[in-house]
Structures are given as structure tokens and as C-alpha cells.
PDB file of C-alpha atoms in Angstrom:
ATOM      1  CA  MET A 768       6.525  -7.076 -26.000  1.00  0.00           C
ATOM      2  CA  ARG A 769       2.919  -6.511 -26.928  1.00  0.00           C
ATOM      3  CA  ALA A 770       1.799  -7.378 -23.407  1.00  0.00           C
ATOM      4  CA  LEU A 771       4.277  -4.917 -21.932  1.00  0.00           C
ATOM      5  CA  ALA A 772       3.196  -2.168 -24.341  1.00  0.00           C
ATOM      6  CA  ASP A 773      -0.494  -2.791 -23.608  1.00  0.00           C
ATOM      7  CA  THR A 774       0.194  -2.870 -19.846  1.00  0.00           C
ATOM      8  CA  TRP A 775       1.978   0.457 -20.026  1.00  0.00           C
ATOM      9  CA  THR A 776      -0.824   1.958 -22.126  1.00  0.00           C
ATOM     10  CA  LEU A 777      -3.447   0.905 -19.586  1.00  0.00           C
ATOM     11  CA  ALA A 778      -1.180   1.973 -16.702  1.00  0.00           C
ATOM     12  CA  LYS A 779      -0.968   5.494 -18.216  1.00  0.00           C
ATOM     13  CA  ARG A 780      -4.785   5.487 -18.380  1.00  0.00           C
ATOM     14  CA  GLY A 781      -4.897   4.690 -14.651  1.00  0.00           C
ATOM     15  CA  LEU A 782      -2.290   7.348 -13.833  1.00  0.00           C
ATOM     16  CA  ARG A 783      -4.263   9.978 -15.755  1.00  0.00           C
ATOM     17  CA  HIS A 784      -7.355   9.094 -13.720  1.00  0.00           C
ATOM     18  CA  ILE A 785      -5.348   9.492 -10.485  1.00  0.00           C
ATOM     19  CA  THR A 786      -3.885  12.888 -11.402  1.00  0.00           C
ATOM     20  CA  ARG A 787      -7.359  14.158 -12.416  1.00  0.00           C
ATOM     21  CA  SER A 788      -8.946  13.047  -9.142  1.00  0.00           C
ATOM     22  CA  PRO A 789      -8.470  15.634  -6.363  1.00  0.00           C
ATOM     23  CA  ASP A 790     -10.059  13.390  -3.715  1.00  0.00           C
ATOM     24  CA  THR A 791      -7.570  10.634  -4.504  1.00  0.00           C
ATOM     25  CA  ILE A 792      -4.625  13.024  -4.183  1.00  0.00           C
ATOM     26  CA  ILE A 793      -5.987  14.400  -0.883  1.00  0.00           C
ATOM     27  CA  THR A 794      -6.568  10.954   0.593  1.00  0.00           C
ATOM     28  CA  VAL A 795      -3.439   9.223  -0.676  1.00  0.00           C
ATOM     29  CA  LEU A 796      -0.918  12.011  -0.258  1.00  0.00           C
ATOM     30  CA  LEU A 797      -2.157  14.813   1.955  1.00  0.00           C
ATOM     31  CA  MET A 798      -3.823  12.622   4.615  1.00  0.00           C
ATOM     32  CA  PRO A 799      -0.644  10.696   5.519  1.00  0.00           C
ATOM     33  CA  ILE A 800       1.249  13.975   5.718  1.00  0.00           C
ATOM     34  CA  ALA A 801      -1.527  15.456   7.888  1.00  0.00           C
ATOM     35  CA  MET A 802      -1.389  12.365  10.131  1.00  0.00           C
ATOM     36  CA  MET A 803       2.370  12.735  10.397  1.00  0.00           C
ATOM     37  CA  LEU A 804       1.995  16.424  11.367  1.00  0.00           C
ATOM     38  CA  MET A 805      -0.646  15.506  13.985  1.00  0.00           C
ATOM     39  CA  PHE A 806       1.360  12.666  15.516  1.00  0.00           C
ATOM     40  CA  VAL A 807       4.606  14.685  15.628  1.00  0.00           C
ATOM     41  CA  TYR A 808       3.341  18.089  16.707  1.00  0.00           C
ATOM     42  CA  VAL A 809       0.178  17.210  18.668  1.00  0.00           C
ATOM     43  CA  LEU A 810       0.871  13.786  20.199  1.00  0.00           C
ATOM     44  CA  GLY A 811       4.626  13.581  19.797  1.00  0.00           C
ATOM     45  CA  GLY A 812       5.395  15.370  23.060  1.00  0.00           C
ATOM     46  CA  ALA A 813       3.437  12.784  25.050  1.00  0.00           C
ATOM     47  CA  LEU A 814       4.674   9.742  23.084  1.00  0.00           C
ATOM     48  CA  ALA A 815       8.295  10.608  22.348  1.00  0.00           C
ATOM     49  CA  HIS A 816       9.605   9.252  25.680  1.00  0.00           C
ATOM     50  CA  GLN A 817       8.473   5.758  24.621  1.00  0.00           C
ATOM     51  CA  THR A 818      10.816   5.590  21.624  1.00  0.00           C
ATOM     52  CA  GLY A 819      14.073   5.793  23.568  1.00  0.00           C
ATOM     53  CA  SER A 820      17.012   7.287  21.677  1.00  0.00           C
ATOM     54  CA  ILE A 821      15.097   7.371  18.377  1.00  0.00           C
ATOM     55  CA  SER A 822      13.395  10.697  17.635  1.00  0.00           C
ATOM     56  CA  TYR A 823       9.630  10.324  17.426  1.00  0.00           C
ATOM     57  CA  ILE A 824       9.382  11.393  13.789  1.00  0.00           C
ATOM     58  CA  THR A 825      12.056   8.869  12.801  1.00  0.00           C
ATOM     59  CA  PHE A 826      10.134   6.231  14.752  1.00  0.00           C
ATOM     60  CA  ILE A 827       6.842   6.829  12.956  1.00  0.00           C
ATOM     61  CA  VAL A 828       8.017   7.414   9.356  1.00  0.00           C
ATOM     62  CA  PRO A 829       7.841   3.678   8.400  1.00  0.00           C
ATOM     63  CA  GLY A 830       4.267   3.465   9.661  1.00  0.00           C
ATOM     64  CA  ILE A 831       3.341   6.615   7.765  1.00  0.00           C
ATOM     65  CA  VAL A 832       4.846   5.175   4.545  1.00  0.00           C
ATOM     66  CA  VAL A 833       2.899   1.925   5.027  1.00  0.00           C
ATOM     67  CA  MET A 834      -0.279   3.969   5.663  1.00  0.00           C
ATOM     68  CA  THR A 835       0.338   5.880   2.404  1.00  0.00           C
ATOM     69  CA  VAL A 836       0.476   2.612   0.468  1.00  0.00           C
ATOM     70  CA  ILE A 837      -2.684   1.252   2.083  1.00  0.00           C
ATOM     71  CA  SER A 838      -4.566   4.469   1.310  1.00  0.00           C
ATOM     72  CA  GLY A 839      -3.426   4.212  -2.298  1.00  0.00           C
ATOM     73  CA  ILE A 840      -4.404   0.577  -2.900  1.00  0.00           C
ATOM     74  CA  ALA A 841      -7.917   1.291  -1.582  1.00  0.00           C
ATOM     75  CA  TYR A 842      -8.395   3.592  -4.569  1.00  0.00           C
ATOM     76  CA  ALA A 843      -6.945   0.957  -6.865  1.00  0.00           C
ATOM     77  CA  ALA A 844      -9.716  -1.427  -5.766  1.00  0.00           C
ATOM     78  CA  VAL A 845     -12.360   1.274  -6.229  1.00  0.00           C
ATOM     79  CA  ARG A 846     -11.117   2.245  -9.699  1.00  0.00           C
ATOM     80  CA  LEU A 847     -11.034  -1.396 -10.826  1.00  0.00           C
ATOM     81  CA  ASN A 848     -14.545  -2.002  -9.502  1.00  0.00           C
ATOM     82  CA  MET A 849     -15.777   1.089 -11.304  1.00  0.00           C
ATOM     83  CA  ASP A 850     -14.338  -0.336 -14.550  1.00  0.00           C
ATOM     84  CA  VAL A 851     -16.048  -3.673 -13.843  1.00  0.00           C
ATOM     85  CA  GLN A 852     -19.391  -2.038 -13.080  1.00  0.00           C
ATOM     86  CA  SER A 853     -19.229   0.269 -16.115  1.00  0.00           C
ATOM     87  CA  GLY A 854     -18.432  -2.602 -18.444  1.00  0.00           C
ATOM     88  CA  ILE A 855     -15.120  -1.193 -19.643  1.00  0.00           C
ATOM     89  CA  ILE A 856     -13.366  -4.393 -18.604  1.00  0.00           C
ATOM     90  CA  ASN A 857     -15.652  -6.372 -20.883  1.00  0.00           C
ATOM     91  CA  ARG A 858     -14.983  -3.855 -23.627  1.00  0.00           C
ATOM     92  CA  PHE A 859     -11.226  -4.302 -23.234  1.00  0.00           C
ATOM     93  CA  ARG A 860     -11.746  -8.080 -23.508  1.00  0.00           C
ATOM     94  CA  THR A 861     -13.319  -7.664 -26.948  1.00  0.00           C
ATOM     95  CA  MET A 862     -10.404  -5.523 -28.168  1.00  0.00           C
ATOM     96  CA  PRO A 863      -7.006  -6.703 -29.468  1.00  0.00           C
ATOM     97  CA  VAL A 864      -5.431  -6.125 -26.033  1.00  0.00           C
ATOM     98  CA  ALA A 865      -3.147  -8.623 -24.296  1.00  0.00           C
ATOM     99  CA  PRO A 866      -5.389 -10.243 -21.615  1.00  0.00           C
ATOM    100  CA  SER A 867      -2.690  -9.971 -18.949  1.00  0.00           C
ATOM    101  CA  SER A 868      -2.382  -6.229 -19.500  1.00  0.00           C
ATOM    102  CA  ILE A 869      -5.913  -5.464 -18.225  1.00  0.00           C
ATOM    103  CA  LEU A 870      -5.086  -6.337 -14.625  1.00  0.00           C
ATOM    104  CA  GLY A 871      -1.403  -5.624 -15.156  1.00  0.00           C
ATOM    105  CA  GLY A 872      -2.152  -2.015 -16.094  1.00  0.00           C
ATOM    106  CA  GLN A 873      -4.135  -1.577 -12.864  1.00  0.00           C
ATOM    107  CA  VAL A 874      -1.296  -3.021 -10.821  1.00  0.00           C
ATOM    108  CA  ALA A 875       1.335  -0.949 -12.586  1.00  0.00           C
ATOM    109  CA  SER A 876      -0.525   2.360 -12.207  1.00  0.00           C
ATOM    110  CA  SER A 877      -1.237   1.646  -8.528  1.00  0.00           C
ATOM    111  CA  THR A 878       2.368   0.685  -7.843  1.00  0.00           C
ATOM    112  CA  VAL A 879       3.825   3.736  -9.612  1.00  0.00           C
ATOM    113  CA  SER A 880       1.428   6.180  -7.945  1.00  0.00           C
ATOM    114  CA  ASN A 881       2.020   4.672  -4.501  1.00  0.00           C
ATOM    115  CA  LEU A 882       5.785   4.794  -4.869  1.00  0.00           C
ATOM    116  CA  VAL A 883       5.618   8.456  -5.960  1.00  0.00           C
ATOM    117  CA  SER A 884       3.348   9.228  -2.987  1.00  0.00           C
ATOM    118  CA  SER A 885       5.731   7.411  -0.604  1.00  0.00           C
ATOM    119  CA  VAL A 886       8.699   9.442  -1.896  1.00  0.00           C
ATOM    120  CA  LEU A 887       6.763  12.699  -1.430  1.00  0.00           C
ATOM    121  CA  VAL A 888       5.823  11.648   2.108  1.00  0.00           C
ATOM    122  CA  LEU A 889       9.467  10.888   2.863  1.00  0.00           C
ATOM    123  CA  LEU A 890      10.477  14.306   1.541  1.00  0.00           C
ATOM    124  CA  ALA A 891       7.847  15.908   3.796  1.00  0.00           C
ATOM    125  CA  ALA A 892       9.287  13.908   6.719  1.00  0.00           C
ATOM    126  CA  PHE A 893      12.791  15.185   5.938  1.00  0.00           C
ATOM    127  CA  ALA A 894      11.393  18.729   5.957  1.00  0.00           C
ATOM    128  CA  MET A 895       9.946  18.046   9.436  1.00  0.00           C
ATOM    129  CA  GLY A 896      13.225  16.846  10.836  1.00  0.00           C
ATOM    130  CA  PHE A 897      13.379  13.164   9.960  1.00  0.00           C
ATOM    131  CA  ARG A 898      16.957  11.941   9.589  1.00  0.00           C
ATOM    132  CA  SER A 899      18.259   8.524   8.627  1.00  0.00           C
ATOM    133  CA  GLN A 900      21.528   6.704   9.176  1.00  0.00           C
ATOM    134  CA  ALA A 901      20.838   4.448   6.181  1.00  0.00           C
ATOM    135  CA  GLY A 902      23.484   4.181   3.490  1.00  0.00           C
ATOM    136  CA  VAL A 903      22.904   3.624  -0.205  1.00  0.00           C
ATOM    137  CA  MET A 904      22.529  -0.146   0.178  1.00  0.00           C
ATOM    138  CA  ALA A 905      20.082   0.214   3.059  1.00  0.00           C
ATOM    139  CA  TRP A 906      17.990   2.663   1.028  1.00  0.00           C
ATOM    140  CA  LEU A 907      17.992   0.209  -1.905  1.00  0.00           C
ATOM    141  CA  VAL A 908      16.790  -2.602   0.380  1.00  0.00           C
ATOM    142  CA  PHE A 909      14.186  -0.219   1.832  1.00  0.00           C
ATOM    143  CA  ALA A 910      12.998   0.548  -1.706  1.00  0.00           C
ATOM    144  CA  GLY A 911      12.877  -3.153  -2.542  1.00  0.00           C
ATOM    145  CA  ILE A 912      10.789  -3.938   0.542  1.00  0.00           C
ATOM    146  CA  LEU A 913       8.505  -1.013  -0.280  1.00  0.00           C
ATOM    147  CA  VAL A 914       8.030  -2.148  -3.908  1.00  0.00           C
ATOM    148  CA  LEU A 915       7.276  -5.730  -2.857  1.00  0.00           C
ATOM    149  CA  PHE A 916       4.871  -4.565  -0.130  1.00  0.00           C
ATOM    150  CA  THR A 917       3.099  -2.289  -2.613  1.00  0.00           C
ATOM    151  CA  LEU A 918       2.816  -5.088  -5.205  1.00  0.00           C
ATOM    152  CA  SER A 919       1.485  -7.632  -2.715  1.00  0.00           C
ATOM    153  CA  THR A 920      -1.116  -5.291  -1.226  1.00  0.00           C
ATOM    154  CA  THR A 921      -2.107  -4.065  -4.687  1.00  0.00           C
ATOM    155  CA  TRP A 922      -2.940  -7.628  -5.747  1.00  0.00           C
ATOM    156  CA  LEU A 923      -4.993  -7.904  -2.555  1.00  0.00           C
ATOM    157  CA  ALA A 924      -6.824  -4.754  -3.696  1.00  0.00           C
ATOM    158  CA  ILE A 925      -7.300  -6.158  -7.184  1.00  0.00           C
ATOM    159  CA  PHE A 926      -8.990  -9.223  -5.680  1.00  0.00           C
ATOM    160  CA  PHE A 927     -11.429  -7.132  -3.677  1.00  0.00           C
ATOM    161  CA  GLY A 928     -11.998  -4.804  -6.624  1.00  0.00           C
ATOM    162  CA  LEU A 929     -13.058  -7.811  -8.722  1.00  0.00           C
ATOM    163  CA  ILE A 930     -15.359  -9.487  -6.193  1.00  0.00           C
ATOM    164  CA  ALA A 931     -17.046  -6.412  -4.657  1.00  0.00           C
ATOM    165  CA  LYS A 932     -20.616  -5.701  -5.701  1.00  0.00           C
ATOM    166  CA  THR A 933     -20.225  -1.950  -5.313  1.00  0.00           C
ATOM    167  CA  MET A 934     -17.336   0.503  -5.523  1.00  0.00           C
ATOM    168  CA  GLU A 935     -18.011   1.511  -1.890  1.00  0.00           C
ATOM    169  CA  GLY A 936     -17.513  -2.088  -0.821  1.00  0.00           C
ATOM    170  CA  ALA A 937     -14.398  -2.484  -2.978  1.00  0.00           C
ATOM    171  CA  GLY A 938     -12.310  -0.301  -0.719  1.00  0.00           C
ATOM    172  CA  ALA A 939     -13.741  -1.486   2.591  1.00  0.00           C
ATOM    173  CA  PHE A 940     -10.935  -4.027   3.123  1.00  0.00           C
ATOM    174  CA  SER A 941      -8.493  -1.107   3.551  1.00  0.00           C
ATOM    175  CA  TYR A 942     -10.084  -0.205   6.916  1.00  0.00           C
ATOM    176  CA  VAL A 943      -8.929  -3.532   8.315  1.00  0.00           C
ATOM    177  CA  LEU A 944      -5.395  -2.891   7.054  1.00  0.00           C
ATOM    178  CA  LEU A 945      -5.411   0.634   8.483  1.00  0.00           C
ATOM    179  CA  LEU A 946      -6.552  -0.807  11.837  1.00  0.00           C
ATOM    180  CA  LEU A 947      -3.617  -3.246  11.731  1.00  0.00           C
ATOM    181  CA  ILE A 948      -1.238  -0.286  11.273  1.00  0.00           C
ATOM    182  CA  PHE A 949      -2.542   1.276  14.492  1.00  0.00           C
ATOM    183  CA  ILE A 950      -2.329  -2.077  16.335  1.00  0.00           C
ATOM    184  CA  SER A 951       1.370  -2.409  15.561  1.00  0.00           C
ATOM    185  CA  PRO A 952       4.600  -0.617  16.587  1.00  0.00           C
ATOM    186  CA  SER A 953       3.970   2.018  13.904  1.00  0.00           C
ATOM    187  CA  PHE A 954       3.299   4.860  16.342  1.00  0.00           C
ATOM    188  CA  VAL A 955       4.160   3.513  19.805  1.00  0.00           C
ATOM    189  CA  PRO A 956       6.200   0.487  20.907  1.00  0.00           C
ATOM    190  CA  THR A 957       4.152  -2.649  21.538  1.00  0.00           C
ATOM    191  CA  THR A 958       5.533  -2.713  25.108  1.00  0.00           C
ATOM    192  CA  SER A 959       3.033   0.024  25.986  1.00  0.00           C
ATOM    193  CA  MET A 960       0.074  -2.158  24.956  1.00  0.00           C
ATOM    194  CA  THR A 961      -1.954  -4.547  27.088  1.00  0.00           C
ATOM    195  CA  PRO A 962      -0.662  -8.181  27.042  1.00  0.00           C
ATOM    196  CA  ALA A 963      -3.460  -9.446  24.757  1.00  0.00           C
ATOM    197  CA  LEU A 964      -3.133  -6.534  22.322  1.00  0.00           C
ATOM    198  CA  ARG A 965       0.642  -6.801  22.408  1.00  0.00           C
ATOM    199  CA  GLY A 966       0.462 -10.520  21.513  1.00  0.00           C
ATOM    200  CA  PHE A 967      -1.733  -9.725  18.524  1.00  0.00           C
ATOM    201  CA  ALA A 968       0.377  -6.753  17.456  1.00  0.00           C
ATOM    202  CA  GLU A 969       3.604  -8.707  17.489  1.00  0.00           C
ATOM    203  CA  ASN A 970       2.181 -11.508  15.307  1.00  0.00           C
ATOM    204  CA  GLN A 971       0.287  -9.656  12.587  1.00  0.00           C
ATOM    205  CA  PRO A 972       1.730  -8.903   9.123  1.00  0.00           C
ATOM    206  CA  MET A 973       2.209  -5.135   9.409  1.00  0.00           C
ATOM    207  CA  THR A 974       4.561  -5.374  12.409  1.00  0.00           C
ATOM    208  CA  PRO A 975       7.579  -7.104  10.750  1.00  0.00           C
ATOM    209  CA  VAL A 976       7.210  -4.851   7.684  1.00  0.00           C
ATOM    210  CA  VAL A 977       7.271  -1.685   9.815  1.00  0.00           C
ATOM    211  CA  GLU A 978      10.081  -3.003  12.024  1.00  0.00           C
ATOM    212  CA  THR A 979      12.214  -3.935   9.005  1.00  0.00           C
ATOM    213  CA  MET A 980      11.732  -0.505   7.410  1.00  0.00           C
ATOM    214  CA  ARG A 981      12.527   1.205  10.725  1.00  0.00           C
ATOM    215  CA  SER A 982      15.693  -0.890  11.240  1.00  0.00           C
ATOM    216  CA  LEU A 983      16.893   0.010   7.742  1.00  0.00           C
ATOM    217  CA  LEU A 984      16.288   3.733   8.273  1.00  0.00           C
ATOM    218  CA  VAL A 985      17.649   3.898  11.828  1.00  0.00           C
ATOM    219  CA  SER A 986      20.612   1.522  11.805  1.00  0.00           C
ATOM    220  CA  GLY A 987      21.166   0.757   8.124  1.00  0.00           C
ATOM    221  CA  THR A 988      20.504  -2.986   8.633  1.00  0.00           C
ATOM    222  CA  ALA A 989      17.384  -5.002   7.853  1.00  0.00           C
ATOM    223  CA  GLY A 990      17.133  -6.423  11.358  1.00  0.00           C
ATOM    224  CA  PRO A 991      15.769  -9.790  12.557  1.00  0.00           C
ATOM    225  CA  ALA A 992      12.214  -9.180  11.352  1.00  0.00           C
ATOM    226  CA  VAL A 993      13.165  -9.053   7.665  1.00  0.00           C
ATOM    227  CA  TRP A 994      12.552 -12.759   6.947  1.00  0.00           C
ATOM    228  CA  THR A 995       9.159 -12.679   8.637  1.00  0.00           C
ATOM    229  CA  ALA A 996       8.312  -9.538   6.697  1.00  0.00           C
ATOM    230  CA  LEU A 997       9.327 -11.142   3.392  1.00  0.00           C
ATOM    231  CA  ALA A 998       7.346 -14.293   4.233  1.00  0.00           C
ATOM    232  CA  TRP A 999       4.193 -12.238   4.855  1.00  0.00           C
ATOM    233  CA  ILE A1000       4.729 -10.033   1.783  1.00  0.00           C
ATOM    234  CA  LEU A1001       5.468 -12.892  -0.622  1.00  0.00           C
ATOM    235  CA  GLY A1002       2.686 -15.038   0.853  1.00  0.00           C
ATOM    236  CA  ILE A1003       0.118 -12.270   0.343  1.00  0.00           C
ATOM    237  CA  LEU A1004       1.489 -11.603  -3.157  1.00  0.00           C
ATOM    238  CA  VAL A1005       1.229 -15.219  -4.281  1.00  0.00           C
ATOM    239  CA  VAL A1006      -2.140 -15.940  -2.682  1.00  0.00           C
ATOM    240  CA  PHE A1007      -3.926 -12.861  -3.974  1.00  0.00           C
ATOM    241  CA  TYR A1008      -2.262 -12.972  -7.417  1.00  0.00           C
ATOM    242  CA  VAL A1009      -3.563 -16.530  -7.870  1.00  0.00           C
ATOM    243  CA  LEU A1010      -7.016 -15.669  -6.487  1.00  0.00           C
ATOM    244  CA  SER A1011      -7.318 -12.488  -8.599  1.00  0.00           C
ATOM    245  CA  VAL A1012      -6.340 -14.219 -11.830  1.00  0.00           C
ATOM    246  CA  ALA A1013      -8.717 -17.120 -11.067  1.00  0.00           C
ATOM    247  CA  VAL A1014     -11.618 -14.727 -10.403  1.00  0.00           C
ATOM    248  CA  TYR A1015     -10.790 -12.685 -13.499  1.00  0.00           C
ATOM    249  CA  ARG A1016     -10.685 -15.766 -15.747  1.00  0.00           C
ATOM    250  CA  ARG A1017     -13.680 -17.647 -14.390  1.00  0.00           C
ATOM    251  CA  LYS A1018     -16.107 -14.963 -13.307  1.00  0.00           C
ATOM    252  CA  SER A1019     -18.442 -13.590 -15.913  1.00  0.00           C
ATOM    253  CA  ILE A1020     -18.116  -9.905 -15.319  1.00  0.00           C
ATOM    254  CA  VAL A1021     -21.310  -8.246 -16.372  1.00  0.00           C
ATOM    255  CA  ALA A1022     -21.823  -4.525 -16.238  1.00  0.00           C
ATOM    256  CA  ASN A1023     -24.056  -3.436 -13.396  1.00  0.00           C
ATOM    257  CA  SER A1024     -24.570  -7.074 -12.325  1.00  0.00           C
TER     258      SER A1024
END
């Protein structure tokens, strides 16, 4: 119980930092909505014919949600690295705080803020004309996939936040993830890509996640990509949870080192 209470206390600290940071809100929330507006109203006319019977906004909403999460976890890595560099992590270690709550609070605040951002992005999509055939169960599965994806990528961010030498470097990994979103069926079907790019797009981790989310929203079923998506998500979650905890336990974190 103490660990849970300490985790929630540190999570509230992280959430306060997020709500008091205008640049975080702009990047995490407003940028995905701006991208959605640009793709739908600027590029949508040229790209819509590639999505068949699915409206273009319905086609891109899963990719926009994934982009929202990736933008959010980049800030989680930066905030954690700032705490490492400032020495506050070492200070927490000297206090009567459950050790697991120090990273747990970072993960919890990142997960909560990213889920709230994703819901707001979905509401913006509905306002722009997005419609879903998903029933209650499909939405619950969609939420479960989203929570697991957010957790797994947040632990990836925690790892980079711990090992980075500077806060600028802590968030650099997110550019690779954002690139993977664009080289996937997030905004156009992979059939429109060159053979080499299509082969890469169809075998990288973002693709089954986006396809599973899209299948749930469009048809109300998880689709054939769900097991591949879960394998990627759980694999990333386990690998980066183990690596992050190992780094946290073994590395001597010295302020401004």
C-alpha cells in the first residue's frame, strides 16, 4: 500500500509539471490535432482515394492516436532526465519513499497524461467527422491496446531518460518512432509505397498496432494483426522494463555527471 501511495504522490507531481508546461501541452495535444487537420483538409483530397470505402479521417485516426502517445513519452524521457541531472532522483533515494515508486510515478503520470491526450484527440476527430462502427467491447479492447502500447513505450522512454547525458538527448529516440509512424499504413496504405519501403513498413512494430486499432474502430473486430501487435507491445514492455530497472539499480546517478 505504501508503494502505491508513494507512486500516486509522485505521479501527481509529474502531472502538475505537465499541466504547468505550455510547450508540453502544445506538442503533445495541439500538434497531433494540427497534423490531423492538415492531413484531412490539406492532403486528404489527394489521398482519400487510396483508402477505399473508409473515409480518410477514419483511416488516419489510429495513426494520429499513436503519434499523440509518442509525442507524450518523449516528454516523459526529458522530465526524468531533468530529475536525474538536477539530483532530485538521488534526493528521493535518501527519503522514506518506496524505491519502486520513483520510476513508477514517472510511468503513471506519463500514462495518465497520454491517455487523456488520446481521448481529447479522439473527441477532436469526432468533431471533424470521424465515425466508428465499434461497439462497447471493441472500444474496451481498443482502450486496452492503447494502455498497453502507452505503458510499453513509456518504459522505453524511461530507459532513454535514465541513460541520456542531456535532456535534449533524452527525447531524441522519439524521432525514430515518429519516422516509423510515417513509414507505416498510418496515413496511406502500404500498397502505395515502393517494394523495399513496403517490405519494411509491413514488418515494423507500428504497423500491426495501427492496423489493429483501425480494425477495431472500422469493423469492431481486432483483425489478424492483433497477435503481432501484442507480441511487439509486450516484448517492448518486458525488455525496456528490465533494462530500465537494471540501469536504475546499478547506475550511480550523480547530478550533472
